[in-house]
Amino acid sequence: MKALRLRRHALLIALLAALPQAGAQDHPDHDDPTELDRVQVKASPFASSAEELTRPVDVLAGPRLDEAKAASLGETVSRLPGVQSSYFGPGVGRPVIRGLEGARVQVLSDGLSSGDVSTVSVDHAVSIEPFLADQIEVLKGPATLLYGSGAIGGAVNVVEGRIHEQPTDKPLQGRAELRAGTVNDERTGMMRLDGTTASGHLAFHVDALHRETGDYEIPGFAENHAAHEGEEEEEGEEELGAFGVLPNSTLRTDAAAFGLSWVGDRGFIGASQSLYNTRYGIPGHAHGVEDEHDAEADPEAGLDEEGHGEEAVRIVLDQRRTEVRGGLDEAGVFESARVKLARTVYTHTEFEGEEVGTVFDNDTVEGRLELLHRAFVGWDGAFGLQWSDRDFLAIGEEAFVPGSESRDTGVFWIGRRDFGAIAAELGARHDRNRIDVDAAEAIGPSRRFDTTSVSAAARWNINPGLHLSLGLDRAQRSPTAEELYSNGFHVATGSIELGSPDLDVETANRAELGLHWHRGPLKFAASVFHVRYDDFVYLAETGIDEEAPVRLWSQTDARFDGAEAQLDWMFAENDSGAWAARVFGDVVRGRLDGRGSREVVVNVPLEGEVEQFTAQLALEGNLPRIAPARLGGELRWERGPWRASLGAVRYARQDDVAEFETETPGYTLVDAHFAWHHDTAGGTAWELFLDGRNLLDEEARVHTSVLKDLAPLPGRGFAFGVRVFF
């Protein structure tokens, strides 16, 4: 195994050594960070930058993306205002946008869904590799107009550019990177090649990545001691679990893709094939199980003295994806037409020791058509049609969700028009969703839902440096198969989850006010928002504990209130270099908005039989796992080939917790980045980099994580390596 690993790294080193001979160019991704607002947002049918859109959008690209890249998509975007990440070990991190996650945040690969099952369970990874992205776009607030009910809380679009719509700037261009990390013995290598034949009509793309890490280091004990305060007997150090290293936190990822397209004067057509394979451990309790209840609720029951258990849970995820895309400009009455088709075959296998526990299969076909029309009564706009077929199957003793087939079809229109200093945007979408469930396994019948979303937004350009924006939305989401039909023990959450097959459509009514101001070296942006949900779907605590806590998917009204702001200041540019500062902050509060409680009858499956209980469900109070408030700052410096940054983010104590939920103490994460960039005479650019994370070696527990009391974030670590652009 070690010899094979060395051969892989030797091959990547050889590739890096050969690249300068390839005939190169300056890497286009490495524009000045101040130009980031003018990067075109691919998630919108309009060719607009983030600053020109009336809706709140953040874009990561260039050096900022290089510094932010992490093993998970959630961690990569987690330093943007209003965006944090879930956490289930280093292999799993899904974006949390303004307190919303899971089935309310759509993850996209170049405008189409990722095709994974990361919304089914918190321990399922997103099948997109951030290291291979050209740019990452975060759409805040409802994105249902463009991407359906799964984007009622926002969307994250990862632009990978595997099918070219235009010839590349040079016959051959690309980038490659080798990196190593200290906190987890990381070894990562990636490469990307793009080119166009001499005719200028045939464009191609190739990318590949390999990553391996070991168990990562932590500042103290794996288990949160504060969670045991008030217990009758104080635990001895020998019972407090792993110290210094988090067992079963290894990760290995392999990804590759090939794309080919024909590009003409008026359009393009192309196809790509990609694979994504990752294997990761699920960290959990790091000490022996004390009783039968813990043995069933603990995914790492049976750990030995060193914290390495024979029954430790590991996951193997494999995804194969085929895409076809085409576009035509000047298409009759339309300015342009774009069509996208993707077939994704996904398998997710959970191993308990050497035994296969549960297998999840997901086969998805998705299509999307966008028609950009010419101005009609003053409105530029786009019509769209989106459809998807999803066949889902779970096999195994812990398959808590039955197999199902989901069919979704949506039609939309979005338009924009300028009224002098005011830019307006309107849109509407209607979706029909059907879930056909295996009748032999389901606790209820198949369901069909119709959802309608409408939106209006305006931006008032008071002067060239100041504008105000207002957004109003009414967005709807249909329940997922997991919310309707769950009926069994869910290892990831250590609970028995029960669906409610009579759940109705949830409706979100949002109002947001934003401000953007820039003058000379200063730029300031801020927004406040209020979202009121009717029939919000949530996982309610029943207070029943039979072998494990029993939780029931239920509905009541809810509201989310929050604010976010960011200030950028280029405060000096002289012989010492260019100096810039950034300060940002965000806060969100999520609460159930009903009154009192209601009594429900709960049917709990226990040892092959169903027992009936009566429970009182709270209809008011805090929602669980809401991201804490943050305040962050960063100092950046650049002089000639050198650039560096030092930043810190303070995560506040989260004590606005739901019933049965533990509080999370505050913590501060300090990061630093350093790079030396060298352009050769032939046009190739080399970059040596050193990144430091959690430099204070703080014990940090992510409040949005189910594992917050069992698995802290990694301790102090450094990553270093070399990048080449050509």
XYZ file of C-alpha atoms in Angstrom:
726
model
C 0.000 0.000 0.000
C 2.817 2.398 0.914
C 4.625 1.648 -2.365
C 1.459 2.349 -4.330
C 1.018 5.639 -2.499
C 4.609 6.654 -3.268
C 4.112 5.847 -6.959
C 1.024 8.094 -7.044
C 2.905 11.001 -5.491
C 5.900 10.441 -7.770
C 3.603 10.611 -10.799
C 2.115 13.916 -9.605
C 5.582 15.363 -8.958
C 6.649 14.340 -12.460
C 3.575 16.039 -13.880
C 4.359 19.250 -12.030
C 7.936 19.174 -13.298
C 6.759 18.743 -16.885
C 4.121 21.469 -16.891
C 6.411 24.481 -17.508
C 7.296 22.966 -20.895
C 3.649 22.908 -21.943
C 3.367 26.442 -23.286
C 1.595 28.499 -20.689
C -0.354 31.577 -19.706
C -1.050 33.539 -16.583
C -3.630 31.700 -14.573
C -6.984 33.412 -15.186
C -8.368 32.496 -11.782
C -5.872 34.707 -9.988
C -7.348 38.108 -10.530
C -7.158 40.819 -7.922
C -9.523 39.858 -5.075
C -11.140 43.290 -5.385
C -12.458 42.189 -8.809
C -14.397 39.303 -7.260
C -17.737 41.135 -7.364
C -17.457 41.325 -11.154
C -17.101 37.563 -11.677
C -20.105 36.326 -13.657
C -22.561 34.294 -11.572
C -23.307 31.082 -13.472
C -26.285 30.129 -11.282
C -28.338 32.938 -12.831
C -29.631 32.741 -16.430
C -28.568 36.374 -16.849
C -24.924 37.230 -17.514
C -24.531 39.276 -14.326
C -21.998 39.739 -11.569
C -22.796 39.301 -7.882
C -22.978 43.074 -7.395
C -25.385 43.554 -10.321
C -27.911 40.954 -9.121
C -30.793 42.128 -6.953
C -30.558 38.988 -4.803
C -27.807 38.351 -2.224
C -25.034 36.227 -3.764
C -21.447 35.589 -2.635
C -18.743 34.205 -4.923
C -15.477 32.480 -4.043
C -12.834 32.432 -6.793
C -9.124 32.938 -7.366
C -6.760 33.210 -4.383
C -9.674 33.507 -1.933
C -10.968 30.134 -3.097
C -7.479 28.615 -2.918
C -7.148 29.722 0.705
C -10.652 28.543 1.649
C -10.561 25.104 -0.014
C -11.148 22.229 2.380
C -12.076 18.560 2.218
C -15.800 19.369 2.464
C -17.925 21.896 0.619
C -19.460 23.213 3.845
C -16.101 24.038 5.394
C -14.941 25.690 2.152
C -17.754 28.275 2.182
C -18.078 28.607 5.977
C -16.231 31.959 6.218
C -18.753 33.799 4.054
C -21.217 36.022 5.954
C -24.395 34.121 6.772
C -22.891 30.753 5.874
C -21.633 28.067 8.246
C -21.236 24.302 7.961
C -22.589 21.132 9.446
C -19.989 18.658 10.707
C -19.854 14.893 10.988
C -16.114 14.366 10.874
C -13.698 15.723 8.248
C -15.428 13.919 5.380
C -18.880 15.426 5.936
C -19.770 19.110 5.922
C -22.869 20.531 4.247
C -23.493 24.290 3.887
C -25.775 25.925 6.469
C -27.250 29.160 5.064
C -28.824 31.571 7.547
C -29.619 28.759 9.961
C -31.122 26.428 7.330
C -29.580 23.214 6.027
C -30.333 19.736 4.699
C -33.358 19.489 2.423
C -33.745 23.301 2.408
C -30.319 24.052 0.864
C -29.702 22.814 -2.670
C -26.150 21.803 -3.635
C -25.517 22.120 -7.368
C -22.848 21.055 -9.819
C -22.859 23.638 -12.620
C -26.578 24.268 -12.167
C -27.766 20.654 -11.719
C -28.251 18.827 -8.410
C -25.302 16.843 -7.083
C -27.322 13.602 -7.212
C -26.175 12.349 -3.801
C -28.194 11.545 -0.661
C -26.549 14.087 1.632
C -30.003 15.377 2.655
C -31.140 11.918 3.850
C -28.823 11.784 6.845
C -26.320 14.059 8.573
C -23.513 11.503 8.122
C -23.787 11.479 4.308
C -21.182 13.479 2.394
C -21.735 15.848 -0.537
C -20.349 14.232 -3.686
C -18.597 17.368 -5.000
C -14.869 18.036 -4.664
C -14.147 21.732 -3.828
C -10.492 21.464 -4.906
C -11.572 20.983 -8.531
C -13.909 24.009 -8.616
C -13.346 27.124 -10.724
C -15.650 29.165 -8.508
C -18.305 28.577 -5.852
C -21.487 30.667 -5.708
C -23.722 30.939 -2.642
C -27.295 32.135 -3.207
C -28.768 33.310 0.081
C -32.466 33.274 0.762
C -35.005 31.279 -1.269
C -33.650 30.115 -4.630
C -36.812 28.151 -5.400
C -37.542 30.149 -8.560
C -34.465 28.707 -10.230
C -33.961 25.371 -8.484
C -37.207 24.170 -6.933
C -38.423 23.497 -3.422
C -35.128 21.991 -2.246
C -33.634 25.500 -2.411
C -36.139 27.216 -0.121
C -33.260 28.180 2.184
C -30.663 28.917 -0.503
C -28.333 27.166 -2.931
C -24.615 26.548 -3.409
C -23.489 26.215 -7.029
C -20.055 24.692 -7.646
C -18.768 25.721 -11.083
C -16.463 22.989 -12.389
C -16.420 23.926 -16.084
C -16.064 20.400 -17.431
C -18.023 21.126 -20.626
C -16.683 24.208 -22.393
C -19.098 26.666 -23.995
C -16.270 28.712 -25.554
C -12.776 27.878 -26.853
C -10.081 28.112 -24.192
C -7.787 31.151 -24.211
C -4.767 29.012 -25.089
C -4.359 25.632 -26.795
C -3.433 24.145 -23.401
C -3.912 25.582 -19.931
C -4.536 24.330 -16.446
C -3.356 24.039 -12.896
C -1.985 21.466 -10.487
C -1.304 21.290 -6.768
C 0.526 19.123 -4.251
C -0.081 19.683 -0.549
C 0.662 18.066 2.788
C -0.868 18.703 6.203
C 0.425 18.229 9.743
C -2.751 17.884 11.810
C -3.897 14.734 10.001
C -0.906 13.657 7.856
C -2.751 14.878 4.771
C -1.403 14.131 1.305
C -3.340 15.698 -1.578
C -2.580 15.978 -5.266
C -4.756 17.438 -7.989
C -4.466 18.469 -11.612
C -6.657 20.065 -14.265
C -6.064 20.441 -18.004
C -8.188 22.408 -20.476
C -7.495 22.955 -24.143
C -8.764 23.537 -27.649
C -7.626 21.948 -30.894
C -6.040 24.012 -33.670
C -9.394 24.310 -35.451
C -10.787 26.158 -32.438
C -13.915 24.008 -32.405
C -13.037 21.007 -30.229
C -12.457 21.785 -26.533
C -11.564 19.276 -23.841
C -11.213 19.041 -20.083
C -9.435 16.563 -17.777
C -9.176 16.671 -13.979
C -8.111 14.305 -11.210
C -7.604 14.382 -7.451
C -6.296 12.031 -4.778
C -6.400 12.756 -1.033
C -5.428 10.672 1.991
C -5.479 11.678 5.658
C -5.027 9.903 8.963
C -6.850 10.429 12.254
C -6.606 14.111 13.112
C -5.134 15.700 16.216
C -7.357 17.451 18.772
C -6.418 19.818 21.631
C -7.813 17.642 24.433
C -10.315 14.870 25.004
C -12.673 13.840 22.232
C -15.691 13.853 24.507
C -17.088 17.074 25.901
C -16.673 16.989 29.698
C -19.208 19.778 30.171
C -21.917 17.538 28.752
C -21.525 15.300 31.845
C -21.860 18.036 34.435
C -24.373 17.135 37.089
C -23.884 13.381 36.812
C -23.693 11.525 40.127
C -20.256 10.054 39.627
C -17.326 11.916 38.212
C -15.592 10.039 35.443
C -11.959 9.186 35.802
C -9.516 10.162 33.110
C -9.313 6.561 31.968
C -13.031 6.724 31.088
C -13.001 10.076 29.347
C -12.047 8.588 26.001
C -9.474 9.461 23.376
C -7.036 12.267 24.054
C -4.949 14.166 21.506
C -6.170 12.237 18.462
C -9.731 11.568 17.303
C -10.111 7.883 16.402
C -11.807 6.848 13.167
C -11.461 10.280 11.541
C -9.464 9.198 8.497
C -10.434 10.188 4.976
C -9.554 9.102 1.464
C -10.956 10.671 -1.715
C -10.433 9.998 -5.411
C -12.082 12.051 -8.145
C -11.642 12.342 -11.897
C -13.486 13.681 -14.924
C -13.207 14.025 -18.674
C -15.214 16.430 -20.835
C -15.344 17.094 -24.575
C -17.344 19.722 -26.456
C -17.755 21.120 -29.954
C -17.892 24.905 -30.029
C -19.258 26.836 -32.991
C -19.947 30.463 -33.774
C -23.521 30.294 -32.425
C -23.453 27.500 -29.875
C -21.922 24.390 -28.415
C -22.652 20.772 -27.524
C -20.644 18.581 -25.199
C -20.543 15.716 -22.749
C -18.590 14.723 -19.657
C -18.046 11.660 -17.510
C -16.934 11.911 -13.872
C -16.394 9.714 -10.856
C -16.199 10.529 -7.165
C -15.161 7.995 -4.539
C -14.579 8.758 -0.884
C -14.060 6.638 2.224
C -14.313 8.183 5.647
C -14.716 7.229 9.266
C -17.548 8.319 11.531
C -15.991 9.480 14.810
C -18.027 8.988 17.957
C -17.666 7.938 21.597
C -14.074 7.181 22.522
C -14.671 4.973 25.549
C -16.331 1.689 26.348
C -20.100 1.385 26.304
C -21.631 1.310 29.756
C -24.973 -0.313 29.050
C -27.204 -1.795 26.406
C -28.752 1.587 25.611
C -25.347 3.086 24.796
C -24.448 0.061 22.712
C -27.406 0.676 20.432
C -27.117 4.458 20.291
C -23.332 4.599 19.919
C -22.046 4.084 16.361
C -18.625 3.136 17.759
C -19.630 0.657 20.399
C -16.917 -1.806 21.307
C -13.886 0.488 21.306
C -10.695 -0.887 22.755
C -8.441 0.837 25.298
C -6.855 3.016 22.632
C -10.206 4.102 21.253
C -10.077 1.974 18.093
C -13.168 -0.169 17.953
C -13.797 -3.368 16.060
C -17.275 -2.078 15.266
C -16.237 1.426 14.215
C -18.446 2.762 11.419
C -16.876 3.615 8.076
C -18.562 4.791 4.900
C -17.646 4.104 1.272
C -19.319 6.460 -1.214
C -19.098 5.918 -4.962
C -20.717 8.102 -7.623
C -20.584 7.977 -11.431
C -22.051 10.892 -13.377
C -22.689 11.481 -17.079
C -23.655 14.922 -18.378
C -24.694 16.311 -21.749
C -25.053 20.051 -22.342
C -25.827 22.179 -25.345
C -26.491 25.809 -26.182
C -27.610 27.916 -29.131
C -27.448 31.692 -29.475
C -29.897 33.698 -31.612
C -32.428 30.852 -31.369
C -35.387 32.365 -33.203
C -37.459 34.537 -30.856
C -35.003 33.750 -28.060
C -31.616 35.312 -27.457
C -30.266 31.954 -26.346
C -31.274 28.427 -25.404
C -29.432 26.169 -22.960
C -30.171 22.527 -22.142
C -28.515 20.348 -19.478
C -28.973 16.620 -18.817
C -27.309 14.500 -16.121
C -27.506 10.862 -15.052
C -26.039 10.070 -11.633
C -25.540 6.579 -10.204
C -24.720 6.743 -6.497
C -23.953 4.031 -3.928
C -23.266 4.640 -0.242
C -22.219 1.674 1.911
C -21.901 1.806 5.693
C -19.503 -0.717 7.228
C -19.594 -1.730 10.892
C -16.147 -3.175 11.329
C -15.801 -5.577 8.405
C -19.536 -6.174 8.068
C -21.817 -4.308 5.695
C -24.479 -2.496 7.717
C -26.646 -0.477 5.323
C -26.431 0.273 1.606
C -28.037 3.339 0.008
C -28.537 3.380 -3.763
C -29.647 6.515 -5.589
C -30.176 6.701 -9.333
C -31.054 10.200 -10.583
C -31.819 11.637 -14.008
C -32.224 15.407 -14.213
C -32.794 17.841 -17.062
C -32.995 21.602 -17.358
C -33.947 23.929 -20.223
C -33.429 27.688 -20.107
C -34.716 30.049 -22.816
C -33.532 33.647 -22.549
C -36.027 35.865 -24.361
C -35.672 39.312 -25.836
C -37.246 42.329 -24.183
C -41.042 42.114 -24.028
C -42.944 45.208 -22.850
C -39.627 46.325 -21.391
C -38.833 43.100 -19.507
C -35.801 40.924 -20.240
C -36.395 37.428 -18.958
C -35.937 33.689 -19.081
C -38.332 30.781 -19.231
C -37.254 27.510 -17.710
C -38.255 23.869 -17.438
C -36.667 21.495 -14.936
C -37.430 17.852 -14.262
C -35.878 14.998 -12.298
C -36.473 11.311 -11.626
C -34.959 9.798 -8.497
C -34.979 6.087 -7.551
C -33.844 5.618 -3.957
C -33.277 2.327 -2.146
C -31.916 1.563 1.327
C -31.008 -2.035 2.272
C -29.916 -3.228 5.704
C -30.930 -3.526 9.334
C -30.544 0.225 9.850
C -32.383 1.307 6.696
C -34.730 3.672 8.510
C -36.196 5.053 5.244
C -38.075 2.837 2.748
C -37.294 2.754 -0.947
C -39.035 5.408 -3.050
C -39.322 6.943 -6.504
C -39.544 10.724 -6.721
C -40.680 12.593 -9.822
C -40.363 16.391 -9.916
C -41.305 18.807 -12.708
C -41.093 22.583 -12.511
C -41.669 25.520 -14.859
C -40.542 29.067 -14.150
C -40.142 32.572 -15.492
C -37.860 35.242 -14.151
C -37.599 38.755 -15.580
C -35.921 42.065 -14.922
C -36.393 45.668 -15.962
C -34.851 49.039 -15.182
C -37.027 51.962 -14.121
C -34.474 54.747 -14.123
C -32.436 54.365 -10.939
C -34.456 51.326 -9.832
C -33.738 47.827 -11.148
C -36.637 45.412 -10.604
C -36.907 41.644 -10.797
C -40.000 39.431 -10.798
C -40.397 35.689 -10.981
C -42.753 32.761 -10.514
C -42.433 28.993 -10.488
C -44.765 26.023 -10.190
C -43.638 22.484 -9.322
C -45.378 19.143 -9.199
C -43.690 16.566 -6.982
C -44.692 12.946 -6.594
C -43.242 10.362 -4.201
C -44.115 6.725 -4.854
C -43.065 4.646 -1.879
C -42.682 0.880 -1.428
C -46.088 -0.003 0.001
C -44.736 -3.032 1.869
C -42.275 -0.881 3.842
C -44.029 2.487 4.101
C -46.032 3.772 7.055
C -48.269 5.747 4.706
C -49.430 6.071 1.085
C -47.651 7.662 -1.852
C -48.063 11.436 -2.014
C -48.293 14.177 -4.623
C -47.628 17.869 -3.993
C -48.057 21.084 -5.952
C -45.932 24.050 -4.907
C -45.943 27.630 -6.193
C -43.316 30.273 -5.480
C -43.334 33.969 -6.395
C -40.729 36.635 -5.845
C -40.127 40.349 -6.269
C -36.915 42.267 -5.734
C -35.701 45.785 -6.393
C -32.421 47.670 -6.185
C -32.387 51.439 -5.876
C -29.147 52.923 -7.211
C -29.081 56.103 -5.152
C -25.708 57.039 -6.652
C -22.830 55.099 -8.269
C -21.474 54.148 -4.847
C -24.650 53.436 -2.899
C -27.642 51.239 -3.461
C -30.434 49.764 -1.381
C -32.173 46.486 -2.142
C -35.468 44.979 -1.086
C -36.517 41.370 -1.575
C -39.929 39.795 -0.991
C -40.579 36.081 -1.517
C -43.292 33.519 -1.020
C -41.642 30.126 -1.455
C -43.003 26.615 -0.935
C -41.349 23.265 -0.252
C -42.838 19.796 -0.415
C -41.862 17.277 2.303
C -39.154 14.748 1.491
C -39.454 10.978 1.648
C -37.374 10.980 4.849
C -39.775 13.371 6.570
C -42.809 11.399 5.436
C -41.764 7.769 5.845
C -38.826 7.404 8.298
C -39.572 4.504 10.617
C -36.656 3.089 12.548
C -33.370 3.538 14.338
C -31.106 6.173 12.768
C -27.500 5.472 13.736
C -26.186 8.902 12.739
C -28.460 10.731 15.183
C -28.608 7.924 17.776
C -32.407 8.068 17.790
C -35.538 6.387 16.510
C -36.914 8.653 13.765
C -40.562 8.482 12.774
C -42.032 10.158 9.723
C -45.464 11.693 9.387
C -47.083 10.626 6.094
C -49.746 13.357 6.331
C -47.299 16.309 6.316
C -48.383 19.256 4.184
C -46.446 21.758 2.035
C -44.451 24.318 4.027
C -44.515 27.975 2.997
C -41.835 30.606 3.662
C -42.584 34.326 3.487
C -39.373 36.350 3.425
C -38.583 40.037 3.580
C -35.009 41.306 3.276
C -33.493 44.776 3.237
C -29.936 45.223 2.035
C -27.423 48.041 1.673
C -24.271 48.223 -0.439
C -21.887 51.191 -0.259
C -18.431 51.761 -1.649
C -16.259 54.811 -1.825
C -12.637 54.717 -2.804
C -10.894 52.028 -0.744
C -13.961 51.299 1.432
C -16.771 48.865 0.716
C -19.611 47.992 3.078
C -22.533 45.585 2.671
C -25.240 44.655 5.168
C -28.637 43.004 5.223
C -31.391 42.166 7.664
C -34.021 39.530 6.991
C -37.161 38.009 8.441
C -38.633 34.683 7.315
C -41.957 33.418 8.582
C -42.768 29.762 7.911
C -46.251 28.308 7.792
C -46.272 24.558 8.537
C -42.513 24.368 9.082
C -41.334 20.725 9.077
C -39.044 19.860 11.986
C -37.824 16.824 13.907
C -39.615 17.066 17.255
C -38.501 15.559 20.542
C -41.265 13.356 21.933
C -39.743 12.787 25.382
C -40.085 9.028 24.797
C -36.948 6.955 25.348
C -37.312 3.307 24.376
C -33.899 1.788 23.566
C -33.107 5.255 22.120
C -34.726 8.721 22.105
C -37.798 8.840 19.863
C -38.173 11.802 17.493
C -41.114 12.573 15.231
C -41.262 14.668 12.054
C -43.930 17.274 12.705
C -45.191 20.696 11.582
C -45.938 24.051 13.114
C -45.211 27.689 12.300
C -41.690 29.048 12.705
C -39.718 32.209 12.153
C -36.114 33.077 11.387
C -34.618 36.524 11.997
C -31.084 37.533 11.260
C -28.543 40.026 9.995
C -25.129 39.986 8.379
C -22.569 42.611 7.429
C -19.121 42.927 5.888
C -16.634 45.791 5.628
C -13.608 45.771 3.275
C -10.996 48.507 3.522
C -7.896 48.871 1.358
C -6.238 51.215 3.831
C -2.693 51.503 2.472
C -0.781 50.995 -0.753
C 2.838 52.139 -0.618
C 6.397 50.844 -0.696
C 5.587 48.375 2.075
C 2.870 46.776 -0.067
C -0.906 46.802 -0.371
C -2.731 46.438 2.947
C -6.399 45.520 3.316
C -8.698 44.660 6.201
C -11.969 42.774 6.269
C -14.484 42.559 9.090
C -17.688 40.535 8.986
C -20.389 39.310 11.309
C -23.660 37.412 11.226
C -26.430 36.327 13.559
C -29.587 34.248 13.121
C -32.333 33.130 15.477
C -34.687 30.274 14.650
C -37.788 29.609 16.743
C -40.988 27.627 16.575
C -43.851 30.104 16.425
C -46.771 28.038 17.669
C -48.277 28.109 21.139
C -48.076 25.589 23.937
C -47.983 21.940 22.898
C -50.179 19.302 21.334
C -50.783 15.678 22.179
C -49.960 13.032 19.565
C -50.074 9.243 19.402
C -46.690 7.783 18.461
C -46.249 4.274 17.040
C -42.708 3.093 17.836
C -41.220 -0.026 16.153
C -39.467 -2.106 18.826
C -38.002 -5.578 18.231
C -40.315 -6.355 15.335
C -43.419 -5.078 17.081
C -45.104 -1.677 17.210
C -45.831 -0.119 20.596
C -48.094 2.892 21.013
C -47.234 5.895 23.185
C -48.730 9.306 23.868
C -46.447 12.335 23.655
C -46.661 16.095 24.095
C -44.934 18.002 21.265
C -43.734 21.518 22.023
C -45.010 24.048 19.482
C -42.841 26.919 20.694
C -39.238 27.430 21.696
C -35.828 27.385 20.022
C -35.061 25.165 17.065
C -32.095 22.798 17.472
C -28.636 23.188 15.969
C -29.012 26.847 14.967
C -25.653 28.350 14.033
C -24.207 30.721 16.674
C -23.477 34.391 16.092
C -20.014 35.218 14.731
C -17.645 38.145 14.426
C -14.565 37.826 12.241
C -11.696 39.907 10.967
C -8.831 39.535 8.533
C -5.715 41.508 7.658
C -4.262 40.988 4.166
C -0.924 42.104 2.700
C 0.510 41.850 -0.791
C 3.818 43.062 -2.170
C 5.221 41.896 -5.479
C 5.254 38.092 -5.513
C 4.376 37.843 -1.799
C 0.982 37.773 -0.140
C -0.134 36.934 3.382
C -3.177 37.135 5.610
C -4.034 36.706 9.263
C -7.625 36.249 10.390
C -9.725 35.314 13.385
C -13.373 34.388 13.835
C -15.110 34.445 17.203
C -18.032 32.015 17.491
C -20.341 33.064 20.312
C -21.667 30.760 22.974
C -24.885 29.179 21.763
C -27.304 29.034 24.676
C -30.522 29.543 22.693
C -31.040 25.810 22.545
C -33.993 23.508 22.028
C -35.374 21.115 24.615
C -32.971 18.202 25.312
C -30.191 20.051 23.450
C -26.895 20.953 25.133
C -25.318 24.385 24.937
C -22.052 24.996 23.095
C -19.305 27.246 24.514
C -17.811 29.987 22.369
C -14.429 29.664 20.723
C -12.038 31.587 18.492
C -10.419 30.179 15.361
C -7.278 31.935 14.130
C -5.968 31.213 10.628
C -3.036 32.472 8.589
C -2.029 32.148 4.931
C 1.265 32.850 3.207
C 2.195 32.468 -0.461
C 5.032 33.285 -2.829
C 4.058 33.614 -6.508
C 6.553 33.445 -9.388
C 5.808 34.000 -13.080
C 8.313 32.444 -15.474
C 9.361 33.886 -18.821
C 7.342 31.200 -20.586
C 4.135 32.238 -18.848
C 3.955 29.484 -16.241
C 3.208 30.618 -12.690
C 4.508 28.765 -9.626
C 3.214 29.307 -6.123
C 4.541 28.040 -2.806
C 2.070 28.297 0.063
C 1.811 27.745 3.796
C -1.566 27.782 5.574
C -2.137 27.612 9.325
C -5.498 26.753 10.902
C -6.687 26.950 14.501
C -3.377 28.507 15.493
C -4.500 28.914 19.123
C -5.159 25.157 19.311
C -8.633 25.799 20.738
C -11.170 23.120 21.524
C -13.938 24.001 19.061
C -17.287 22.205 18.955
C -19.614 23.002 16.059
C -23.115 23.669 17.351
C -24.705 22.643 14.035
C -23.174 19.159 14.432
C -24.937 16.146 15.925
C -21.451 15.052 17.065
C -20.578 18.292 18.853
C -20.157 16.532 22.228
C -18.153 13.659 20.715
C -15.952 15.117 17.980
C -14.302 18.566 18.200
C -12.706 20.290 15.232
C -9.025 19.580 14.481
C -6.404 21.322 16.596
C -3.525 23.450 15.373
C -2.393 22.386 11.930
C -0.345 23.556 8.967
C -0.752 22.771 5.293
C 1.992 23.488 2.792
C 2.709 22.735 -0.818
C 3.118 23.998 -4.346
C 0.686 25.132 -7.029
C 1.394 25.672 -10.697
C -0.753 27.569 -13.216
C -0.122 27.537 -16.925
